[in-house]
Coordinates of N, CA and C in Angstrom, one line a residue:
M1 N -21.5 -240.2 2.5 CA -20.6 -239.2 3.2 C -19.2 -239.5 2.9
P2 N -18.4 -238.5 2.4 CA -17.0 -238.8 2.0 C -16.2 -239.2 3.2
K3 N -15.2 -240.1 3.0 CA -14.4 -240.6 4.0 C -13.3 -239.6 4.4
L4 N -13.1 -239.3 5.7 CA -12.2 -238.3 6.1 C -10.7 -238.8 5.9
K5 N -9.8 -237.9 5.6 CA -8.5 -238.3 5.4 C -7.9 -238.7 6.8
P6 N -7.1 -239.8 6.8 CA -6.5 -240.2 8.0 C -5.5 -239.2 8.6
I7 N -5.3 -239.2 9.9 CA -4.3 -238.3 10.5 C -2.9 -238.9 10.2
R8 N -2.0 -238.1 9.6 CA -0.7 -238.5 9.2 C 0.3 -238.2 10.3
I9 N 1.0 -239.3 10.7 CA 1.9 -239.2 12.0 C 3.3 -239.5 11.6
L10 N 4.2 -238.7 12.3 CA 5.6 -239.0 12.2 C 6.0 -239.4 13.6
V11 N 6.7 -240.6 13.7 CA 7.1 -241.2 15.0 C 8.6 -240.9 15.2
V12 N 9.0 -240.3 16.3 CA 10.4 -240.0 16.5 C 10.8 -240.6 17.9
D13 N 11.6 -241.6 17.7 CA 12.1 -242.4 18.9 C 13.4 -243.1 18.5
D14 N 14.4 -243.1 19.4 CA 15.7 -243.6 19.1 C 15.7 -245.2 19.1
H15 N 14.6 -245.8 19.6 CA 14.6 -247.3 19.6 C 13.7 -247.8 18.4
H16 N 14.4 -248.5 17.6 CA 13.7 -249.0 16.4 C 12.5 -249.9 16.7
V17 N 12.6 -250.7 17.8 CA 11.5 -251.6 18.1 C 10.3 -250.8 18.6
V18 N 10.6 -249.7 19.3 CA 9.5 -248.8 19.7 C 8.8 -248.2 18.5
R19 N 9.6 -247.7 17.6 CA 9.0 -247.1 16.4 C 8.1 -248.1 15.6
S20 N 8.7 -249.3 15.5 CA 7.9 -250.3 14.7 C 6.7 -250.7 15.5
G21 N 6.8 -250.9 16.8 CA 5.6 -251.2 17.6 C 4.5 -250.2 17.5
L22 N 4.9 -248.9 17.6 CA 3.9 -247.8 17.5 C 3.3 -247.8 16.1
A23 N 4.1 -248.0 15.1 CA 3.6 -247.9 13.7 C 2.5 -249.1 13.5
A24 N 2.9 -250.2 14.0 CA 1.9 -251.4 13.9 C 0.7 -251.2 14.6
S25 N 0.8 -250.6 15.9 CA -0.4 -250.4 16.7 C -1.3 -249.3 16.1
L26 N -0.7 -248.2 15.8 CA -1.5 -247.1 15.2 C -2.1 -247.4 13.9
G27 N -1.4 -248.3 13.1 CA -1.9 -248.7 11.8 C -3.2 -249.5 11.9
L28 N -3.5 -250.0 13.0 CA -4.8 -250.7 13.2 C -6.0 -249.8 13.2
E29 N -5.8 -248.5 13.3 CA -6.9 -247.5 13.3 C -7.1 -247.0 11.9
D30 N -8.3 -247.0 11.5 CA -8.7 -246.5 10.1 C -8.3 -245.0 9.9
D31 N -8.3 -244.2 11.0 CA -8.1 -242.8 10.8 C -6.7 -242.3 11.2
L32 N -5.8 -243.3 11.4 CA -4.4 -243.0 11.7 C -3.4 -243.6 10.7
N33 N -2.4 -242.9 10.3 CA -1.5 -243.4 9.3 C -0.1 -242.9 9.6
V34 N 0.9 -243.8 10.0 CA 2.2 -243.4 10.2 C 3.0 -243.3 8.9
V35 N 3.4 -242.1 8.6 CA 4.0 -241.8 7.3 C 5.5 -241.7 7.3
G36 N 6.0 -241.6 8.5 CA 7.5 -241.5 8.6 C 8.0 -241.9 10.0
E37 N 9.3 -242.2 10.1 CA 9.9 -242.5 11.4 C 11.3 -241.8 11.4
A38 N 11.7 -241.5 12.6 CA 13.0 -240.8 12.8 C 13.6 -241.3 14.1
G39 N 14.9 -241.4 14.2 CA 15.6 -241.8 15.4 C 16.4 -240.8 16.1
N40 N 16.4 -239.5 15.6 CA 17.0 -238.4 16.2 C 16.4 -237.1 15.7
A41 N 16.9 -236.0 16.3 CA 16.3 -234.7 16.0 C 16.6 -234.3 14.5
G42 N 17.8 -234.6 14.0 CA 18.0 -234.2 12.6 C 17.1 -235.0 11.7
E43 N 16.9 -236.3 11.9 CA 16.1 -237.1 11.1 C 14.6 -236.6 11.2
A44 N 14.2 -236.1 12.4 CA 12.9 -235.6 12.6 C 12.6 -234.4 11.7
V45 N 13.6 -233.5 11.6 CA 13.4 -232.4 10.7 C 13.3 -232.8 9.3
T46 N 14.2 -233.7 8.9 CA 14.2 -234.2 7.5 C 12.9 -234.9 7.1
Q47 N 12.4 -235.7 8.0 CA 11.2 -236.5 7.8 C 10.0 -235.5 7.8
F48 N 10.0 -234.5 8.6 CA 8.9 -233.5 8.6 C 8.9 -232.8 7.3
R49 N 10.0 -232.4 6.9 CA 10.1 -231.6 5.6 C 9.6 -232.5 4.4
K50 N 9.8 -233.8 4.5 CA 9.4 -234.7 3.4 C 7.9 -235.0 3.5
H51 N 7.4 -235.2 4.7 CA 6.0 -235.7 4.8 C 5.0 -234.7 5.3
H52 N 5.4 -233.6 5.9 CA 4.5 -232.6 6.5 C 3.4 -233.3 7.3
P53 N 3.7 -234.1 8.3 CA 2.6 -234.9 9.0 C 1.7 -233.9 9.8
D54 N 0.6 -234.5 10.2 CA -0.4 -233.8 11.0 C 0.0 -233.7 12.5
V55 N 0.7 -234.8 12.9 CA 1.1 -234.9 14.3 C 2.5 -235.6 14.3
V56 N 3.4 -235.0 15.2 CA 4.7 -235.7 15.5 C 4.6 -236.3 16.8
L57 N 4.8 -237.6 16.9 CA 4.9 -238.3 18.2 C 6.4 -238.3 18.6
M58 N 6.7 -237.5 19.6 CA 8.1 -237.2 19.9 C 8.6 -237.8 21.2
D59 N 9.7 -238.6 21.2 CA 10.3 -239.0 22.4 C 11.1 -237.9 23.0
L60 N 11.3 -237.9 24.3 CA 12.0 -236.8 25.0 C 13.5 -237.0 24.9
R61 N 14.0 -238.2 25.2 CA 15.4 -238.5 25.2 C 15.8 -239.1 23.9
L62 N 16.6 -238.3 23.2 CA 17.1 -238.7 21.9 C 18.7 -238.5 21.8
P63 N 19.4 -239.2 21.0 CA 20.8 -239.0 20.9 C 21.1 -237.6 20.3
G64 N 22.1 -236.9 20.9 CA 22.4 -235.6 20.5 C 21.3 -234.6 21.1
A65 N 20.7 -233.8 20.2 CA 19.7 -232.9 20.7 C 18.5 -233.7 21.1
N66 N 17.9 -233.3 22.3 CA 16.7 -234.0 22.8 C 15.4 -233.6 22.1
G67 N 14.3 -234.3 22.6 CA 13.0 -234.0 21.9 C 12.5 -232.6 22.1
T68 N 12.9 -232.0 23.2 CA 12.5 -230.6 23.4 C 13.1 -229.7 22.4
A69 N 14.5 -229.9 22.2 CA 15.2 -229.1 21.2 C 14.6 -229.4 19.8
A70 N 14.3 -230.6 19.5 CA 13.8 -231.0 18.2 C 12.4 -230.3 17.9
T71 N 11.6 -230.3 19.0 CA 10.3 -229.6 18.9 C 10.5 -228.1 18.6
A72 N 11.4 -227.5 19.3 CA 11.7 -226.1 19.0 C 12.2 -225.9 17.6
D73 N 13.0 -226.8 17.1 CA 13.5 -226.7 15.7 C 12.3 -226.8 14.7
L74 N 11.5 -227.7 15.0 CA 10.3 -227.9 14.1 C 9.4 -226.7 14.1
R75 N 9.1 -226.2 15.3 CA 8.2 -225.1 15.4 C 8.8 -223.8 14.8
R76 N 10.1 -223.7 14.9 CA 10.8 -222.5 14.3 C 10.6 -222.5 12.8
E77 N 10.8 -223.6 12.1 CA 10.6 -223.7 10.7 C 9.2 -223.9 10.2
W78 N 8.4 -224.6 11.0 CA 7.0 -224.8 10.7 C 6.2 -224.5 11.9
P79 N 5.8 -223.2 12.1 CA 5.0 -222.8 13.3 C 3.8 -223.5 13.6
D80 N 3.2 -224.1 12.6 CA 1.9 -224.9 12.8 C 2.2 -226.4 13.1
A81 N 3.4 -226.8 13.3 CA 3.7 -228.2 13.6 C 3.1 -228.6 14.9
R82 N 2.5 -229.7 14.9 CA 1.8 -230.2 16.1 C 2.5 -231.4 16.7
V83 N 3.1 -231.2 17.9 CA 4.0 -232.2 18.5 C 3.4 -232.7 19.8
L84 N 3.3 -234.0 19.9 CA 2.9 -234.7 21.1 C 4.1 -235.4 21.7
M85 N 4.5 -234.9 22.9 CA 5.7 -235.6 23.5 C 5.2 -237.0 24.1
F86 N 6.0 -238.0 23.9 CA 5.6 -239.4 24.3 C 6.8 -240.0 24.9
T87 N 6.8 -240.0 26.3 CA 8.1 -240.3 27.0 C 7.8 -241.1 28.3
T88 N 8.9 -241.6 28.9 CA 8.8 -242.2 30.2 C 9.1 -241.2 31.3
F89 N 9.6 -240.0 30.9 CA 10.0 -239.0 31.9 C 8.9 -238.0 32.3
D90 N 8.6 -237.9 33.6 CA 7.5 -237.1 34.1 C 8.0 -235.9 35.0
G91 N 9.2 -235.6 34.9 CA 9.8 -234.5 35.7 C 9.1 -233.2 35.3
E92 N 8.8 -232.3 36.3 CA 8.1 -231.1 36.0 C 8.9 -230.2 35.1
E93 N 10.2 -230.2 35.2 CA 11.1 -229.4 34.3 C 11.0 -229.9 32.9
D94 N 10.9 -231.2 32.7 CA 10.8 -231.8 31.4 C 9.5 -231.4 30.7
I95 N 8.4 -231.4 31.5 CA 7.1 -231.0 31.0 C 7.1 -229.6 30.6
Y96 N 7.6 -228.7 31.5 CA 7.6 -227.3 31.3 C 8.4 -226.9 30.1
R97 N 9.6 -227.4 29.9 CA 10.4 -227.1 28.8 C 9.9 -227.6 27.5
A98 N 9.2 -228.7 27.5 CA 8.6 -229.3 26.3 C 7.5 -228.4 25.8
M99 N 6.6 -228.0 26.8 CA 5.5 -227.1 26.5 C 6.0 -225.7 26.0
Q100 N 7.0 -225.2 26.7 CA 7.6 -223.9 26.3 C 8.1 -224.0 24.9
A101 N 8.6 -225.2 24.5 CA 9.2 -225.3 23.1 C 8.1 -225.4 22.1
G102 N 6.9 -225.6 22.5 CA 5.8 -225.6 21.5 C 5.0 -226.9 21.4
A103 N 5.3 -227.9 22.3 CA 4.6 -229.1 22.2 C 3.1 -228.9 22.5
R104 N 2.2 -229.6 21.9 CA 0.8 -229.4 22.1 C 0.3 -230.4 23.1
G105 N 1.1 -231.4 23.5 CA 0.7 -232.3 24.5 C 1.9 -233.1 25.1
Y106 N 1.6 -233.7 26.2 CA 2.7 -234.5 26.9 C 2.1 -235.7 27.4
L107 N 2.5 -236.9 27.0 CA 1.9 -238.2 27.4 C 3.0 -239.1 27.8
L108 N 2.8 -239.9 28.9 CA 3.7 -240.9 29.3 C 3.5 -242.2 28.6
K109 N 4.6 -242.9 28.4 CA 4.5 -244.2 27.7 C 3.8 -245.3 28.5
S110 N 3.6 -245.0 29.8 CA 2.8 -245.9 30.6 C 1.3 -245.8 30.4
A111 N 0.9 -244.8 29.6 CA -0.5 -244.5 29.4 C -1.2 -245.7 28.6
A112 N -2.5 -245.8 28.8 CA -3.2 -246.9 28.1 C -3.3 -246.5 26.6
R113 N -3.4 -247.5 25.8 CA -3.4 -247.3 24.3 C -4.5 -246.3 23.9
E114 N -5.7 -246.5 24.6 CA -6.8 -245.6 24.2 C -6.5 -244.1 24.5
E115 N -5.7 -243.9 25.6 CA -5.4 -242.5 25.9 C -4.4 -242.0 24.8
L116 N -3.5 -242.8 24.3 CA -2.6 -242.4 23.3 C -3.4 -242.0 22.0
L117 N -4.3 -242.9 21.7 CA -5.1 -242.6 20.5 C -5.9 -241.3 20.6
S118 N -6.5 -241.1 21.8 CA -7.2 -239.9 22.1 C -6.4 -238.7 22.0
A119 N -5.1 -238.8 22.6 CA -4.2 -237.6 22.6 C -3.8 -237.3 21.2
I120 N -3.5 -238.3 20.3 CA -3.1 -238.0 18.9 C -4.3 -237.3 18.2
R121 N -5.5 -237.8 18.4 CA -6.6 -237.2 17.7 C -6.9 -235.7 18.2
A122 N -6.7 -235.5 19.5 CA -6.9 -234.2 20.1 C -5.9 -233.2 19.5
V123 N -4.6 -233.6 19.5 CA -3.6 -232.7 19.0 C -3.8 -232.4 17.5
A124 N -4.2 -233.5 16.8 CA -4.4 -233.3 15.3 C -5.5 -232.3 15.1
A125 N -6.5 -232.2 16.0 CA -7.6 -231.3 15.9 C -7.3 -229.9 16.4
G126 N -6.0 -229.7 16.8 CA -5.6 -228.4 17.3 C -5.8 -228.2 18.8
E127 N -6.2 -229.2 19.5 CA -6.3 -229.1 21.0 C -5.0 -229.5 21.7
R128 N -5.0 -229.3 23.0 CA -3.9 -229.7 23.8 C -4.3 -230.9 24.6
H129 N -3.2 -231.7 24.9 CA -3.5 -232.9 25.8 C -2.5 -233.0 26.9
L130 N -3.0 -233.0 28.1 CA -2.2 -233.1 29.3 C -3.0 -233.7 30.4
S131 N -2.6 -234.8 31.0 CA -3.4 -235.4 32.0 C -3.5 -234.5 33.2
A132 N -4.5 -234.8 34.1 CA -4.6 -233.9 35.3 C -3.4 -234.0 36.2
A133 N -2.8 -235.1 36.3 CA -1.6 -235.3 37.1 C -0.4 -234.5 36.5
L134 N -0.2 -234.5 35.2 CA 0.9 -233.8 34.6 C 0.6 -232.3 34.6
A135 N -0.7 -231.9 34.4 CA -1.0 -230.5 34.5 C -0.7 -229.9 35.8
Q136 N -0.9 -230.7 36.9 CA -0.6 -230.3 38.2 C 0.9 -230.1 38.4
R137 N 1.7 -231.0 37.9 CA 3.1 -230.9 37.9 C 3.6 -229.6 37.2
L138 N 3.0 -229.4 36.0 CA 3.3 -228.2 35.2 C 3.0 -226.9 36.0
A139 N 1.8 -226.9 36.6 CA 1.4 -225.7 37.4 C 2.4 -225.5 38.5
G140 N 2.9 -226.5 39.2 CA 3.8 -226.4 40.2 C 5.1 -225.8 39.7
R141 N 5.5 -226.2 38.5 CA 6.8 -225.7 38.0 C 6.6 -224.2 37.6
V142 N 5.5 -223.9 37.0 CA 5.3 -222.5 36.6 C 5.3 -221.6 37.8
A143 N 4.9 -222.0 38.9 CA 4.8 -221.2 40.1 C 6.2 -221.2 40.9
A144 N 7.1 -222.1 40.5 CA 8.4 -222.2 41.2 C 9.4 -221.2 40.6
P145 N 10.4 -220.8 41.5 CA 11.4 -219.9 41.0 C 12.2 -220.6 39.9
D146 N 12.6 -219.9 38.9 CA 13.4 -220.5 37.8 C 14.8 -220.8 38.2
V147 N 15.3 -222.0 37.8 CA 16.7 -222.4 38.0 C 17.4 -222.0 36.7
S148 N 18.5 -221.2 36.9 CA 19.2 -220.7 35.7 C 20.0 -221.8 35.1
D149 N 20.5 -221.6 33.8 CA 21.3 -222.6 33.1 C 22.6 -222.9 33.9
R150 N 23.2 -221.8 34.5 CA 24.4 -222.0 35.2 C 24.2 -222.8 36.5
E151 N 23.0 -222.6 37.1 CA 22.7 -223.3 38.3 C 22.4 -224.8 38.0
R152 N 21.9 -225.1 36.8 CA 21.7 -226.4 36.4 C 23.0 -227.1 36.1
E153 N 24.0 -226.4 35.6 CA 25.3 -227.0 35.3 C 26.0 -227.3 36.6
V154 N 25.8 -226.4 37.6 CA 26.4 -226.7 38.9 C 25.7 -227.9 39.6
L155 N 24.4 -228.0 39.4 CA 23.6 -229.1 40.0 C 24.0 -230.4 39.3
Q156 N 24.2 -230.4 38.0 CA 24.6 -231.6 37.3 C 26.0 -232.1 37.9
L157 N 26.9 -231.2 38.1 CA 28.2 -231.6 38.6 C 28.2 -232.0 40.1
I158 N 27.3 -231.4 40.8 CA 27.1 -231.8 42.2 C 26.6 -233.3 42.2
A159 N 25.6 -233.6 41.3 CA 25.1 -234.9 41.2 C 26.1 -236.0 40.8
R160 N 27.2 -235.5 40.2 CA 28.3 -236.4 39.8 C 29.3 -236.6 40.9
G161 N 29.0 -235.9 42.0 CA 29.9 -236.1 43.2 C 31.1 -235.2 43.2
K162 N 31.1 -234.1 42.3 CA 32.2 -233.2 42.2 C 32.3 -232.2 43.4
A163 N 33.5 -232.0 43.9 CA 33.7 -231.0 45.0 C 33.6 -229.6 44.4
N164 N 33.5 -228.6 45.2 CA 33.4 -227.2 44.8 C 34.6 -226.8 43.9
K165 N 35.8 -227.2 44.3 CA 37.0 -226.9 43.6 C 36.9 -227.5 42.2
E166 N 36.4 -228.7 42.1 CA 36.4 -229.4 40.8 C 35.3 -228.7 39.9
I167 N 34.2 -228.3 40.5 CA 33.1 -227.6 39.7 C 33.6 -226.3 39.2
A168 N 34.3 -225.6 40.1 CA 34.9 -224.3 39.7 C 35.8 -224.4 38.5
A169 N 36.7 -225.4 38.5 CA 37.6 -225.6 37.4 C 36.9 -226.0 36.1
A170 N 35.9 -226.9 36.3 CA 35.1 -227.3 35.1 C 34.4 -226.2 34.4
L171 N 33.8 -225.3 35.2 CA 33.0 -224.2 34.7 C 33.8 -222.9 34.5
G172 N 35.0 -222.9 34.9 CA 35.8 -221.6 34.8 C 35.3 -220.5 35.6
I173 N 34.9 -220.8 36.8 CA 34.4 -219.8 37.8 C 35.1 -220.0 39.1
S174 N 34.9 -219.1 40.1 CA 35.6 -219.2 41.4 C 34.8 -220.2 42.3
E175 N 35.5 -220.7 43.3 CA 34.8 -221.5 44.3 C 33.7 -220.8 45.0
E176 N 33.9 -219.5 45.3 CA 32.9 -218.7 45.9 C 31.6 -218.6 45.1
T177 N 31.8 -218.5 43.8 CA 30.7 -218.4 42.9 C 29.9 -219.7 42.9
V178 N 30.7 -220.8 42.9 CA 30.1 -222.1 43.0 C 29.2 -222.2 44.3
K179 N 29.8 -221.8 45.4 CA 29.1 -221.9 46.7 C 27.8 -221.0 46.6
R180 N 27.9 -219.9 45.9 CA 26.7 -219.0 45.8 C 25.6 -219.7 45.0
H181 N 26.0 -220.3 43.9 CA 25.1 -221.0 43.0 C 24.4 -222.1 43.8
A182 N 25.2 -222.9 44.5 CA 24.7 -224.0 45.3 C 23.7 -223.5 46.3
S183 N 24.1 -222.5 47.0 CA 23.2 -221.9 48.1 C 21.9 -221.5 47.5
N184 N 21.9 -220.8 46.3 CA 20.7 -220.4 45.6 C 19.8 -221.5 45.2
L185 N 20.5 -222.6 44.7 CA 19.8 -223.8 44.3 C 19.1 -224.4 45.5
F186 N 19.7 -224.5 46.6 CA 19.1 -225.2 47.8 C 17.9 -224.4 48.2
V187 N 17.9 -223.1 48.2 CA 16.8 -222.3 48.6 C 15.6 -222.5 47.5
K188 N 15.9 -222.4 46.3 CA 14.9 -222.5 45.2 C 14.3 -223.9 45.2
M189 N 15.1 -224.9 45.6 CA 14.5 -226.3 45.5 C 14.0 -226.8 46.9
G190 N 14.2 -226.0 47.9 CA 13.7 -226.4 49.2 C 14.4 -227.6 49.8
V191 N 15.7 -227.6 49.6 CA 16.5 -228.8 50.1 C 17.6 -228.3 51.0
A192 N 18.2 -229.2 51.8 CA 19.2 -228.8 52.8 C 20.6 -229.2 52.5
D193 N 20.8 -230.2 51.6 CA 22.1 -230.6 51.3 C 22.3 -231.1 49.8
R194 N 23.5 -231.6 49.5 CA 23.7 -232.0 48.1 C 22.9 -233.3 47.7
A195 N 22.8 -234.2 48.6 CA 22.1 -235.4 48.3 C 20.6 -235.1 48.0
Q196 N 20.0 -234.3 48.8 CA 18.6 -233.9 48.6 C 18.5 -233.1 47.3
A197 N 19.5 -232.2 47.0 CA 19.5 -231.5 45.8 C 19.5 -232.4 44.5
T198 N 20.4 -233.4 44.6 CA 20.5 -234.4 43.5 C 19.2 -235.1 43.3
S199 N 18.6 -235.6 44.4 CA 17.4 -236.4 44.3 C 16.3 -235.5 43.8
E200 N 16.1 -234.3 44.3 CA 15.1 -233.4 43.8 C 15.3 -233.0 42.4
G201 N 16.6 -232.8 42.0 CA 16.9 -232.4 40.6 C 16.5 -233.5 39.6
I202 N 16.7 -234.7 40.0 CA 16.3 -235.8 39.1 C 14.8 -235.9 39.1
R203 N 14.2 -235.8 40.2 CA 12.7 -235.9 40.2 C 12.0 -234.8 39.4
R204 N 12.6 -233.6 39.4 CA 12.0 -232.5 38.6 C 12.4 -232.6 37.2
G205 N 13.4 -233.4 36.8 CA 13.9 -233.4 35.4 C 14.9 -232.3 35.1
L206 N 15.4 -231.7 36.2 CA 16.4 -230.6 36.0 C 17.7 -231.2 35.5
I207 N 18.0 -232.5 35.9 CA 19.3 -233.1 35.6 C 19.0 -234.6 35.3
Q208 N 19.9 -235.2 34.6 CA 19.9 -236.7 34.3 C 21.2 -237.3 34.7
L209 N 21.2 -238.4 35.3 CA 22.4 -239.2 35.6 C 22.6 -240.1 34.4
E210 N 23.7 -240.0 33.7 CA 24.0 -240.8 32.5 C 24.3 -242.3 33.0

């Protein structure tokens, strides 16, 4: 019986030690072969163009454009690109946006090695991979009202402790408009004040505190 070709993998992560560790671990499997590594979105596109891997193992947080944007870029140029998000972030907005960008799966770095191997093989076979817990988070996000890009900008500045006047100046809008956006946010997120909005925004992955 002829030996099957190994699954060719591109690892995208901004930490060299993580990329090296993944390459070493995945290399122990006869059917897996890491053919390239990238530390940012631009390198991911370059390496994909060079190697045309079967699966891209993509970190979410990257310098410059994030993993979701990188996934969208890859899928735009290569619609059949198969991307598996591999990250520490489990916010429902992160999951939703990654899947909307075309990712075939979403896996947390806390997952067992066997689950990572299973996820890679599933995505390579054209299947999707999403744990029950993450699928439930995604379902909750799909059912929730959308938070607009402007509302996300307002929320990010609220999280940084900015007053309405400062937010208005930063975004080039009136204080009344800021108040309206904040009020809409509170309703959509089911919160009562700025502290709760910040906490909920971080939990959902709507914002990040640098």
